């Protein structure tokens, strides 16, 4: 029995959107992930929890190859998106990142107008302009539950919005390229409770149409929004299963200790 | 007892440091005051447009020279800075390039002049001309343009690059649509400072561009030599007898005013853009 099979890893029923197989990741000589094999189901929210430095954010960045932004990073193993390995030599990274969108820890709108922020992606990938582009912008802002607040100031700077509005703008910006998967890297860590609540509501709505994978420090958030939860520790995935089970009746002692707040 | 001596030492060192700092500004202040006092008073409309030794031709020559220098140095320097900050991932070649840039910045300007003479004037057959001088000055300011541009590019937060890449933008799209527009104010400031330096240089244009003429002072093409303020001053002081002292002072004053003016524009621009930038 290998080490991986010792772990309590559920293979979810139904359609799998993203699956990793024996994923290892290194920053130079430092191994950040070891043997991560996990399957994330379509149109559900999967939460990744674990203490700081456990590799959950590194794992998330493997799923849209954003780890490649870091010069020293290197990946072994497979990441299957709809069954196709995204680390194959012929993968079009641009197409991949269109399909797998990402929302970052701190809101990072471009220093441009609200409209131009949302239109950024469509303008990259298509020749859309005029009323067609207006429609995409409106649809995306509605999708991110921001339209009502900004519809009269679309051409004002995005930097004048509040932190929570900026984060929803970043979500709208991702929605505008019509992704299939949304990766969220602690999207509420820089936000106040009210703004956090709005983002969580939004995630629940978005779940109808998107596969969402969220990294979070906040265990209440994980238990509120997700259907599946994975617990990471020291670069390994220790346990993965239905959220209720992970929080109420975890199989591994370390998961139990973590979700009960005995360390973290 | 010890406390008292510590206080004394503090006062003494403060006084010493203050004095040294004050000495630093004395030459700048002195040069400016003397030039304004003797130069500005000598400056007249007649001196600018009159002949011989009217200042109009060297002013025009200097402006043409630094403009062309900027036009040559800007694309090269900005492109190199974009490569170094946005594309290169270290390695021996990049280290070599950086070493070359640092050393280029330390080369004496007269060596640039001789190099320009050999390469542009002779080998490329530009002759002693506006073009040859601008090429030489462009080489001189290139290290400065590259390092200030790199600095401006590095000021653009990585989170904006990541946002763009994660939306499926290529590296070049990210540079063109996000990084460069946000770095441009800093790049332009650096460029103006660099060109300001080029405006005052004498040695690089000595053999490559400048000449002294009372009869035909304006260039008709890029391949004509030009009158330039620093060289004009040099010739008037060293080689032409009987030039009125007022003319020399006025020339020096105009040169200083152009160089300082460019620096002040750059500083104001930088301050303004810093105030308006938020992220």
Coordinates of C-alpha atoms in Angstrom, one line a residue:
Chain A
X1 CA 0.0 0.0 0.0
X2 CA 1.5 3.3 -1.1
X3 CA 1.4 6.4 1.1
X4 CA -1.3 8.0 -1.1
X5 CA -3.7 5.1 -0.6
X6 CA -3.3 5.5 3.2
X7 CA -5.0 8.8 3.1
X8 CA -8.7 9.4 3.3
X9 CA -9.4 10.6 -0.1
X10 CA -12.9 10.5 -1.5
X11 CA -13.4 10.1 -5.2
X12 CA -16.7 12.1 -5.8
X13 CA -19.6 10.8 -7.7
X14 CA -20.7 12.4 -10.9
X15 CA -18.9 14.5 -13.5
X16 CA -15.3 15.4 -12.6
X17 CA -14.1 18.8 -13.9
X18 CA -10.5 18.9 -12.7
X19 CA -8.4 16.0 -11.3
X20 CA -4.8 15.8 -10.3
X21 CA -2.8 12.7 -10.3
X22 CA 0.4 12.3 -8.2
X23 CA 1.1 16.0 -8.4
X24 CA 4.4 17.1 -7.1
X25 CA 5.6 20.7 -7.1
X26 CA 8.9 22.3 -6.3
X27 CA 10.2 25.8 -5.8
X28 CA 13.9 25.2 -6.7
X29 CA 15.0 22.5 -4.3
X30 CA 12.0 23.0 -1.9
X31 CA 9.2 20.5 -2.5
X32 CA 5.9 22.4 -1.9
X33 CA 3.5 19.6 -2.9
X34 CA 3.9 15.8 -2.6
X35 CA 1.7 13.3 -4.4
X36 CA -1.5 15.2 -4.5
X37 CA -4.2 13.2 -6.1
X38 CA -7.7 14.7 -5.9
X39 CA -10.8 15.0 -8.1
X40 CA -13.0 18.0 -8.0
X41 CA -16.6 17.7 -9.3
X42 CA -18.2 19.9 -11.8
X43 CA -20.6 22.7 -10.7
X44 CA -19.7 22.3 -7.0
X45 CA -17.6 24.4 -4.7
X46 CA -14.5 22.7 -3.4
X47 CA -12.7 24.3 -0.4
X48 CA -9.1 23.8 0.3
X49 CA -8.1 24.4 3.9
X50 CA -4.9 24.0 5.9
X51 CA -2.4 26.1 7.9
X52 CA -0.2 28.7 6.3
X53 CA 2.5 27.3 4.0
X54 CA 0.7 23.9 3.6
X55 CA 0.7 24.2 -0.1
X56 CA -3.0 24.9 -0.8
X57 CA -2.3 28.1 -2.7
X58 CA 0.5 26.5 -4.6
X59 CA -1.9 23.7 -5.5
X60 CA -4.4 26.2 -6.8
X61 CA -1.9 27.9 -9.0
X62 CA -1.0 24.5 -10.5
X63 CA -4.5 24.3 -11.9
X64 CA -4.2 27.2 -14.3
X65 CA -0.4 27.0 -14.6
X66 CA 0.0 30.4 -12.8
X67 CA 2.8 28.8 -10.9
X68 CA 4.9 29.3 -14.1
X69 CA 5.0 33.0 -13.3
X70 CA 7.6 32.0 -10.6
X71 CA 10.9 31.2 -12.4
X72 CA 12.0 28.4 -10.1
X73 CA 8.7 26.5 -9.9
X74 CA 8.5 23.0 -11.4
X75 CA 5.7 20.5 -11.6
X76 CA 5.6 16.7 -11.9
X77 CA 2.5 14.6 -12.3
X78 CA -0.8 15.3 -14.1
X79 CA -3.6 17.9 -13.9
X80 CA -6.6 16.7 -16.0
X81 CA -9.1 19.3 -17.1
X82 CA -12.1 17.4 -18.6
X83 CA -9.7 14.4 -18.8
X84 CA -6.9 16.3 -20.7
X85 CA -3.5 16.9 -19.1
X86 CA -2.9 20.6 -19.0
X87 CA 0.8 20.1 -18.6
X88 CA 1.2 18.5 -22.0
X89 CA 3.7 20.2 -24.2
X90 CA 1.0 21.2 -26.7
X91 CA -1.3 22.9 -24.2
X92 CA -2.3 26.4 -25.2
X93 CA -1.8 28.3 -21.9
X94 CA -3.9 31.2 -23.1
X95 CA -6.9 28.9 -23.8
X96 CA -6.3 27.1 -20.5
X97 CA -6.4 30.4 -18.5
X98 CA -9.6 31.5 -20.4
X99 CA -11.2 28.2 -19.2
X100 CA -9.8 28.4 -15.7
X101 CA -10.2 31.9 -14.3
X102 CA -8.6 33.1 -11.1
X103 CA -9.5 35.6 -8.4
X104 CA -6.6 36.7 -6.2
X105 CA -6.2 37.2 -2.5
X106 CA -6.1 41.0 -2.6
X107 CA -8.4 42.8 -5.1
X108 CA -6.2 43.7 -8.0
X109 CA -8.2 45.8 -10.5
X110 CA -6.2 47.5 -13.2
X111 CA -5.8 51.3 -12.8
X112 CA -8.4 51.9 -15.5
X113 CA -12.2 52.5 -15.6
X114 CA -14.6 49.9 -14.3
X115 CA -15.7 49.3 -17.9
X116 CA -12.2 48.8 -19.2
X117 CA -11.4 46.4 -16.4
X118 CA -14.3 44.1 -17.3
X119 CA -13.7 44.6 -21.1
X120 CA -10.0 43.7 -20.7
X121 CA -10.4 40.0 -21.2
X122 CA -12.9 40.1 -24.1
X123 CA -10.7 42.7 -25.9
X124 CA -7.7 40.3 -25.6
X125 CA -9.4 37.3 -27.1
X126 CA -12.0 38.7 -29.5
X127 CA -12.6 41.7 -31.7
X128 CA -15.8 42.5 -29.7
X129 CA -16.6 46.2 -29.4
X130 CA -19.5 48.6 -29.2
X131 CA -22.9 47.4 -28.1
X132 CA -21.8 43.7 -28.1
X133 CA -19.0 44.6 -25.6
X134 CA -21.4 46.7 -23.6
X135 CA -23.6 43.6 -23.2
X136 CA -20.7 41.4 -22.0
X137 CA -19.7 44.1 -19.5
X138 CA -23.2 44.4 -18.2
X139 CA -23.8 40.6 -18.0
X140 CA -20.5 40.1 -16.2
X141 CA -21.1 42.9 -13.7
X142 CA -24.6 41.5 -13.1
X143 CA -23.1 38.0 -12.7
X144 CA -20.8 39.4 -10.0
X145 CA -23.6 41.3 -8.3
X146 CA -22.0 44.6 -8.9
X147 CA -24.1 46.1 -11.7
X148 CA -26.6 48.0 -9.5
X149 CA -23.8 49.8 -7.7
X150 CA -21.7 50.8 -10.6
X151 CA -24.0 51.1 -13.6
X152 CA -24.0 54.9 -13.4
X153 CA -20.2 55.2 -13.1
X154 CA -18.8 52.7 -15.5
X155 CA -16.3 55.1 -16.8
X156 CA -14.9 56.1 -13.5
X157 CA -11.7 54.7 -12.1
X158 CA -12.0 51.2 -10.6
X159 CA -9.6 52.4 -7.9
X160 CA -12.4 54.5 -6.3
X161 CA -14.4 51.4 -5.4
X162 CA -14.4 49.9 -2.0
X163 CA -12.3 46.8 -1.3
X164 CA -15.4 44.5 -1.5
X165 CA -16.6 46.2 -4.7
X166 CA -13.1 45.9 -6.2
X167 CA -13.1 42.1 -5.5
X168 CA -16.5 41.7 -7.1
X169 CA -15.1 43.7 -10.0
X170 CA -12.3 41.2 -10.3
X171 CA -14.8 38.4 -10.3
X172 CA -16.8 40.2 -13.1
X173 CA -13.5 40.6 -15.0
X174 CA -13.0 36.9 -14.9
X175 CA -16.6 36.1 -15.8
X176 CA -16.3 38.3 -18.9
X177 CA -14.0 35.7 -20.5
X178 CA -16.6 33.0 -19.8
X179 CA -14.5 30.5 -17.9
X180 CA -15.6 27.0 -16.8
X181 CA -13.7 26.9 -13.6
X182 CA -13.1 29.7 -11.0
X183 CA -10.1 29.5 -8.8
X184 CA -10.3 31.7 -5.7
X185 CA -7.2 32.2 -3.6
X186 CA -8.5 33.5 -0.2
X187 CA -10.7 36.0 -2.0
X188 CA -12.1 37.5 1.2
X189 CA -9.0 37.7 3.3
X190 CA -8.6 41.5 2.7
X191 CA -12.3 42.2 3.1
X192 CA -14.6 43.2 6.0
X193 CA -17.4 40.8 7.2
X194 CA -20.2 42.5 5.1
X195 CA -18.1 42.4 1.9
X196 CA -17.2 38.8 2.8
X197 CA -20.8 37.9 3.2
X198 CA -21.7 39.3 -0.3
X199 CA -18.9 37.4 -1.9
X200 CA -20.0 34.2 -0.3
X201 CA -23.6 34.7 -1.4
X202 CA -22.2 35.4 -4.9
X203 CA -20.2 32.1 -4.9
X204 CA -23.4 30.2 -4.1
X205 CA -25.1 31.8 -7.1
X206 CA -22.1 31.2 -9.4
X207 CA -22.0 27.5 -8.4
X208 CA -25.0 26.9 -10.6
X209 CA -22.8 27.6 -13.7
X210 CA -19.2 27.2 -12.6
X211 CA -16.9 24.8 -10.9
X212 CA -15.4 26.7 -8.0
X213 CA -12.3 25.9 -6.1
X214 CA -11.6 28.2 -3.1
X215 CA -8.6 28.4 -0.9
X216 CA -9.5 29.8 2.5
X217 CA -8.1 30.3 5.9
X218 CA -11.5 30.7 7.3
X219 CA -13.0 27.4 8.3
X220 CA -16.5 28.8 8.8
X221 CA -16.3 30.1 5.3
X222 CA -15.3 26.6 4.0
X223 CA -18.2 25.0 5.9
X224 CA -20.7 27.6 4.8
X225 CA -20.0 27.7 1.0
X226 CA -18.5 24.4 -0.1
X227 CA -19.8 20.9 -0.8
X228 CA -16.3 19.3 -0.8
X229 CA -13.3 20.1 1.4
X230 CA -9.7 19.0 1.2
X231 CA -7.3 19.4 4.1
X232 CA -3.7 20.1 3.3
X233 CA -0.7 19.7 5.6
X234 CA 3.0 20.2 4.8
X235 CA 2.4 19.9 1.0
X236 CA 0.3 16.7 1.2
X237 CA -3.5 16.3 1.0
X238 CA -4.4 14.5 4.2
X239 CA -8.1 14.2 3.8
X240 CA -10.7 15.0 1.1
X241 CA -14.4 14.4 1.3
X242 CA -17.9 15.9 1.7
X243 CA -17.6 19.2 3.7
X244 CA -20.0 18.0 6.4
X245 CA -18.0 15.0 7.0
X246 CA -14.6 16.8 7.1
X247 CA -16.0 19.3 9.7
X248 CA -18.1 17.0 11.7
X249 CA -16.6 13.6 11.5
X250 CA -13.1 13.7 10.0
X251 CA -11.3 10.4 9.7
X252 CA -7.8 11.6 10.2
X253 CA -6.7 12.8 13.6
X254 CA -4.7 15.8 12.1
X255 CA -7.8 16.9 10.2
X256 CA -9.8 16.7 13.4
X257 CA -7.2 18.7 15.3
X258 CA -7.2 21.4 12.6
X259 CA -10.9 21.9 12.2
X260 CA -11.3 22.0 15.9
X261 CA -8.8 24.8 16.0
X262 CA -6.1 22.9 18.0
X263 CA -3.5 24.2 15.6
X264 CA -3.3 26.4 12.6
Chain B
X1 CA 29.1 62.9 33.4
X2 CA 28.8 60.4 30.6
X3 CA 25.4 61.8 29.6
X4 CA 26.8 65.3 29.3
X5 CA 29.7 64.1 27.0
X6 CA 27.2 62.1 24.9
X7 CA 25.1 65.3 24.5
X8 CA 28.2 67.2 23.5
X9 CA 29.2 64.6 21.1
X10 CA 25.7 64.7 19.6
X11 CA 25.8 68.4 19.2
X12 CA 29.3 68.3 17.7
X13 CA 28.5 65.6 15.2
X14 CA 25.2 67.3 14.3
X15 CA 27.2 70.5 13.6
X16 CA 29.8 68.7 11.6
X17 CA 27.3 66.8 9.5
X18 CA 25.2 70.0 8.9
X19 CA 28.4 71.8 7.8
X20 CA 29.4 69.1 5.3
X21 CA 25.8 69.1 3.9
X22 CA 25.9 72.8 3.5
X23 CA 29.2 72.7 1.7
X24 CA 27.6 70.4 -0.8
X25 CA 25.1 73.0 -1.9
X26 CA 27.5 75.8 -2.0
X27 CA 29.0 75.1 -5.5
X28 CA 25.6 74.6 -7.0
X29 CA 24.4 77.8 -5.4
X30 CA 27.6 79.6 -6.4
X31 CA 27.5 78.6 -10.0
X32 CA 23.8 79.5 -10.4
X33 CA 24.2 82.9 -8.7
X34 CA 27.2 83.9 -10.7
X35 CA 25.7 82.8 -14.0
X36 CA 22.4 84.5 -13.3
X37 CA 24.1 87.6 -12.1
X38 CA 26.6 88.0 -15.0
X39 CA 24.8 86.0 -17.7
X40 CA 21.2 87.0 -17.4
X41 CA 22.2 90.7 -17.3
X42 CA 24.2 90.3 -20.4
X43 CA 21.4 88.4 -22.2
X44 CA 19.6 90.5 -24.8
X45 CA 17.4 90.0 -27.8
X46 CA 20.2 91.3 -29.9
X47 CA 22.6 88.8 -28.5
X48 CA 20.2 86.0 -29.4
X49 CA 19.4 86.9 -33.0
X50 CA 22.4 89.1 -33.8
X51 CA 25.7 88.2 -35.5
X52 CA 28.4 87.2 -34.9
X53 CA 28.0 84.7 -32.1
X54 CA 24.2 85.0 -31.9
X55 CA 22.9 82.4 -29.6
X56 CA 20.0 81.3 -31.8
X57 CA 22.0 78.8 -33.9
X58 CA 23.6 77.0 -31.0
X59 CA 20.3 76.9 -29.1
X60 CA 18.6 75.4 -32.1
X61 CA 21.5 73.0 -32.7
X62 CA 21.4 71.8 -29.1
X63 CA 17.6 71.3 -29.2
X64 CA 17.8 69.4 -32.5
X65 CA 20.7 67.3 -31.1
X66 CA 19.0 66.3 -27.8
X67 CA 15.7 65.6 -29.5
X68 CA 17.3 63.3 -32.0
X69 CA 19.3 61.7 -29.2
X70 CA 16.0 61.0 -27.3
X71 CA 14.4 59.6 -30.4
X72 CA 17.3 57.1 -30.8
X73 CA 17.8 56.3 -27.2
X74 CA 14.2 55.9 -26.1
X75 CA 13.1 52.9 -28.2
X76 CA 16.4 51.1 -27.6
X77 CA 16.6 51.8 -23.9
X78 CA 12.9 51.1 -23.2
X79 CA 13.0 47.9 -25.2
X80 CA 16.1 46.7 -23.4
X81 CA 14.5 47.6 -20.0
X82 CA 11.3 45.7 -20.9
X83 CA 13.4 42.7 -21.9
X84 CA 15.5 42.8 -18.7
X85 CA 12.6 43.2 -16.3
X86 CA 9.7 41.4 -18.0
X87 CA 11.2 38.6 -20.0
X88 CA 14.7 37.6 -18.9
X89 CA 14.9 35.0 -16.1
X90 CA 18.4 35.6 -15.1
X91 CA 21.2 33.4 -16.4
X92 CA 24.8 34.3 -17.5
X93 CA 23.8 36.3 -20.6
X94 CA 21.6 38.6 -18.6
X95 CA 24.3 39.0 -16.0
X96 CA 26.7 39.9 -18.7
X97 CA 24.3 42.5 -20.2
X98 CA 23.8 44.1 -16.8
X99 CA 27.6 44.2 -16.3
X100 CA 27.9 45.8 -19.7
X101 CA 25.3 48.5 -18.8
X102 CA 27.0 49.3 -15.5
X103 CA 30.4 49.6 -17.2
X104 CA 29.0 51.6 -20.1
X105 CA 27.8 54.2 -17.5
X106 CA 31.3 54.5 -16.2
X107 CA 33.0 55.1 -19.6
X108 CA 34.5 58.7 -19.8
X109 CA 32.5 60.8 -22.2
X110 CA 35.6 61.7 -24.3
X111 CA 35.9 58.0 -25.1
X112 CA 32.4 58.0 -26.4
X113 CA 33.4 60.9 -28.6
X114 CA 36.3 58.9 -30.0
X115 CA 34.2 55.8 -30.5
X116 CA 31.5 57.9 -32.2
X117 CA 34.2 59.4 -34.5
X118 CA 35.4 55.9 -35.4
X119 CA 32.0 54.3 -35.8
X120 CA 29.5 56.8 -37.0
X121 CA 31.6 59.6 -38.6
X122 CA 34.1 57.4 -40.3
X123 CA 32.8 53.8 -40.7
X124 CA 29.2 54.7 -41.3
X125 CA 30.1 57.7 -43.4
X126 CA 27.8 60.0 -41.4
X127 CA 30.6 62.6 -41.4
X128 CA 30.7 65.2 -38.7
X129 CA 27.0 65.7 -38.4
X130 CA 23.8 66.0 -36.3
X131 CA 23.1 62.3 -36.9
X132 CA 26.6 61.1 -35.8
X133 CA 26.5 63.3 -32.7
X134 CA 23.0 62.2 -31.7
X135 CA 24.0 58.5 -32.2
X136 CA 27.0 59.1 -30.0
X137 CA 25.0 60.9 -27.3
X138 CA 22.4 58.2 -27.5
X139 CA 25.0 55.6 -26.6
X140 CA 26.1 57.8 -23.7
X141 CA 22.7 58.1 -22.2
X142 CA 21.5 54.6 -22.9
X143 CA 22.6 53.1 -19.5
X144 CA 20.7 55.9 -17.8
X145 CA 17.6 55.4 -19.9
X146 CA 17.7 51.7 -19.3
X147 CA 18.2 51.9 -15.5
X148 CA 15.5 54.6 -15.0
X149 CA 13.1 52.6 -17.3
X150 CA 13.8 49.4 -15.4
X151 CA 13.0 51.2 -12.2
X152 CA 9.7 52.5 -13.5
X153 CA 8.8 49.1 -14.8
X154 CA 9.6 47.5 -11.5
X155 CA 7.3 50.0 -9.7
X156 CA 4.3 48.4 -11.5
X157 CA 2.9 45.9 -9.0
X158 CA 3.3 42.2 -9.8
X159 CA -0.4 41.7 -8.9
X160 CA -1.4 43.6 -12.1
X161 CA 0.8 41.4 -14.3
X162 CA -0.7 38.3 -12.6
X163 CA -4.2 39.5 -13.1
X164 CA -3.6 40.0 -16.8
X165 CA -1.8 36.7 -17.3
X166 CA -4.6 34.9 -15.4
X167 CA -7.1 36.4 -17.8
X168 CA -5.3 34.6 -20.6
X169 CA -3.2 37.5 -21.8
X170 CA 0.2 36.7 -23.4
X171 CA 3.4 38.2 -21.9
X172 CA 3.5 40.8 -24.6
X173 CA -0.2 41.7 -24.3
X174 CA 0.4 42.2 -20.5
X175 CA 3.4 44.4 -21.2
X176 CA 1.7 46.5 -23.8
X177 CA -1.7 46.9 -22.1
X178 CA -0.9 46.9 -18.4
X179 CA 2.8 47.3 -17.6
X180 CA 3.9 50.0 -20.1
X181 CA 1.0 52.4 -19.7
X182 CA 1.5 52.3 -15.9
X183 CA 5.2 52.7 -16.1
X184 CA 5.2 55.4 -18.9
X185 CA 5.2 58.4 -16.6
X186 CA 8.3 57.1 -14.8
X187 CA 10.0 56.2 -18.1
X188 CA 9.4 59.7 -19.6
X189 CA 10.8 61.3 -16.5
X190 CA 13.9 59.3 -16.7
X191 CA 14.2 60.0 -20.4
X192 CA 14.0 63.8 -19.8
X193 CA 16.7 63.6 -17.1
X194 CA 18.9 61.5 -19.4
X195 CA 18.5 64.0 -22.3
X196 CA 19.2 66.9 -20.0
X197 CA 22.5 65.3 -19.3
X198 CA 23.2 64.9 -23.0
X199 CA 22.4 68.6 -23.6
X200 CA 25.4 69.7 -21.5
X201 CA 28.0 67.2 -22.8
X202 CA 30.9 68.6 -24.8
X203 CA 33.3 65.8 -25.4
X204 CA 31.0 63.4 -27.2
X205 CA 30.1 66.0 -29.8
X206 CA 33.5 67.5 -30.1
X207 CA 34.6 65.1 -32.9
X208 CA 31.2 64.0 -34.1
X209 CA 28.8 66.8 -34.6
X210 CA 29.8 70.3 -33.5
X211 CA 31.5 72.9 -35.6
X212 CA 32.1 76.6 -35.4
X213 CA 30.9 78.8 -38.2
X214 CA 29.9 82.4 -38.5
X215 CA 28.6 82.0 -42.0
X216 CA 26.5 78.9 -42.2
X217 CA 25.3 78.1 -38.7
X218 CA 22.0 76.2 -39.4
X219 CA 21.9 72.6 -40.6
X220 CA 20.0 71.7 -43.7
X221 CA 19.9 67.9 -43.2
X222 CA 20.8 65.3 -40.6
X223 CA 24.2 65.0 -42.2
X224 CA 25.2 68.6 -41.6
X225 CA 27.3 69.6 -38.7
X226 CA 25.7 71.9 -36.1
X227 CA 26.4 74.6 -33.6
X228 CA 25.8 73.5 -30.1
X229 CA 25.9 75.5 -26.9
X230 CA 28.6 73.6 -25.0
X231 CA 31.0 73.5 -28.0
X232 CA 30.2 77.1 -28.8
X233 CA 31.2 78.1 -25.3
X234 CA 34.4 76.0 -25.5
X235 CA 35.5 77.7 -28.8
X236 CA 34.6 81.2 -27.6
X237 CA 36.7 80.8 -24.5
X238 CA 39.6 78.9 -25.8
X239 CA 40.1 79.7 -29.5
X240 CA 38.4 82.9 -30.7
X241 CA 40.1 86.1 -29.5
X242 CA 38.1 89.2 -28.7
X243 CA 34.7 87.8 -27.9
X244 CA 33.0 90.1 -25.4
X245 CA 32.9 88.5 -21.9
X246 CA 29.2 89.3 -21.8
X247 CA 28.6 86.9 -24.7
X248 CA 30.4 84.1 -23.0
X249 CA 28.5 84.6 -19.8
X250 CA 25.2 84.7 -21.6
X251 CA 26.0 81.5 -23.5
X252 CA 26.9 79.7 -20.3
X253 CA 23.7 81.0 -18.7
X254 CA 21.5 79.8 -21.5
X255 CA 23.1 76.3 -21.4
X256 CA 22.6 76.1 -17.7
X257 CA 19.0 77.3 -18.0
X258 CA 18.2 74.6 -20.7
X259 CA 19.7 71.8 -18.6
X260 CA 18.2 72.9 -15.3
X261 CA 14.9 73.6 -17.1
X262 CA 14.7 70.0 -18.3
X263 CA 15.6 68.7 -14.9
X264 CA 12.9 70.8 -13.3
X265 CA 10.3 69.7 -15.8
X266 CA 11.2 66.1 -15.0
X267 CA 11.0 66.6 -11.3
X268 CA 7.6 68.4 -11.5
X269 CA 6.3 65.7 -13.8
X270 CA 7.4 63.0 -11.5
X271 CA 5.9 64.7 -8.4
X272 CA 2.6 65.2 -10.2
X273 CA 2.3 61.7 -11.5
X274 CA 3.2 60.3 -8.2
X275 CA 0.4 62.2 -6.6
X276 CA -2.1 60.9 -9.1
X277 CA -1.1 57.3 -9.1
X278 CA -2.9 54.9 -6.9
X279 CA -2.8 51.1 -6.6

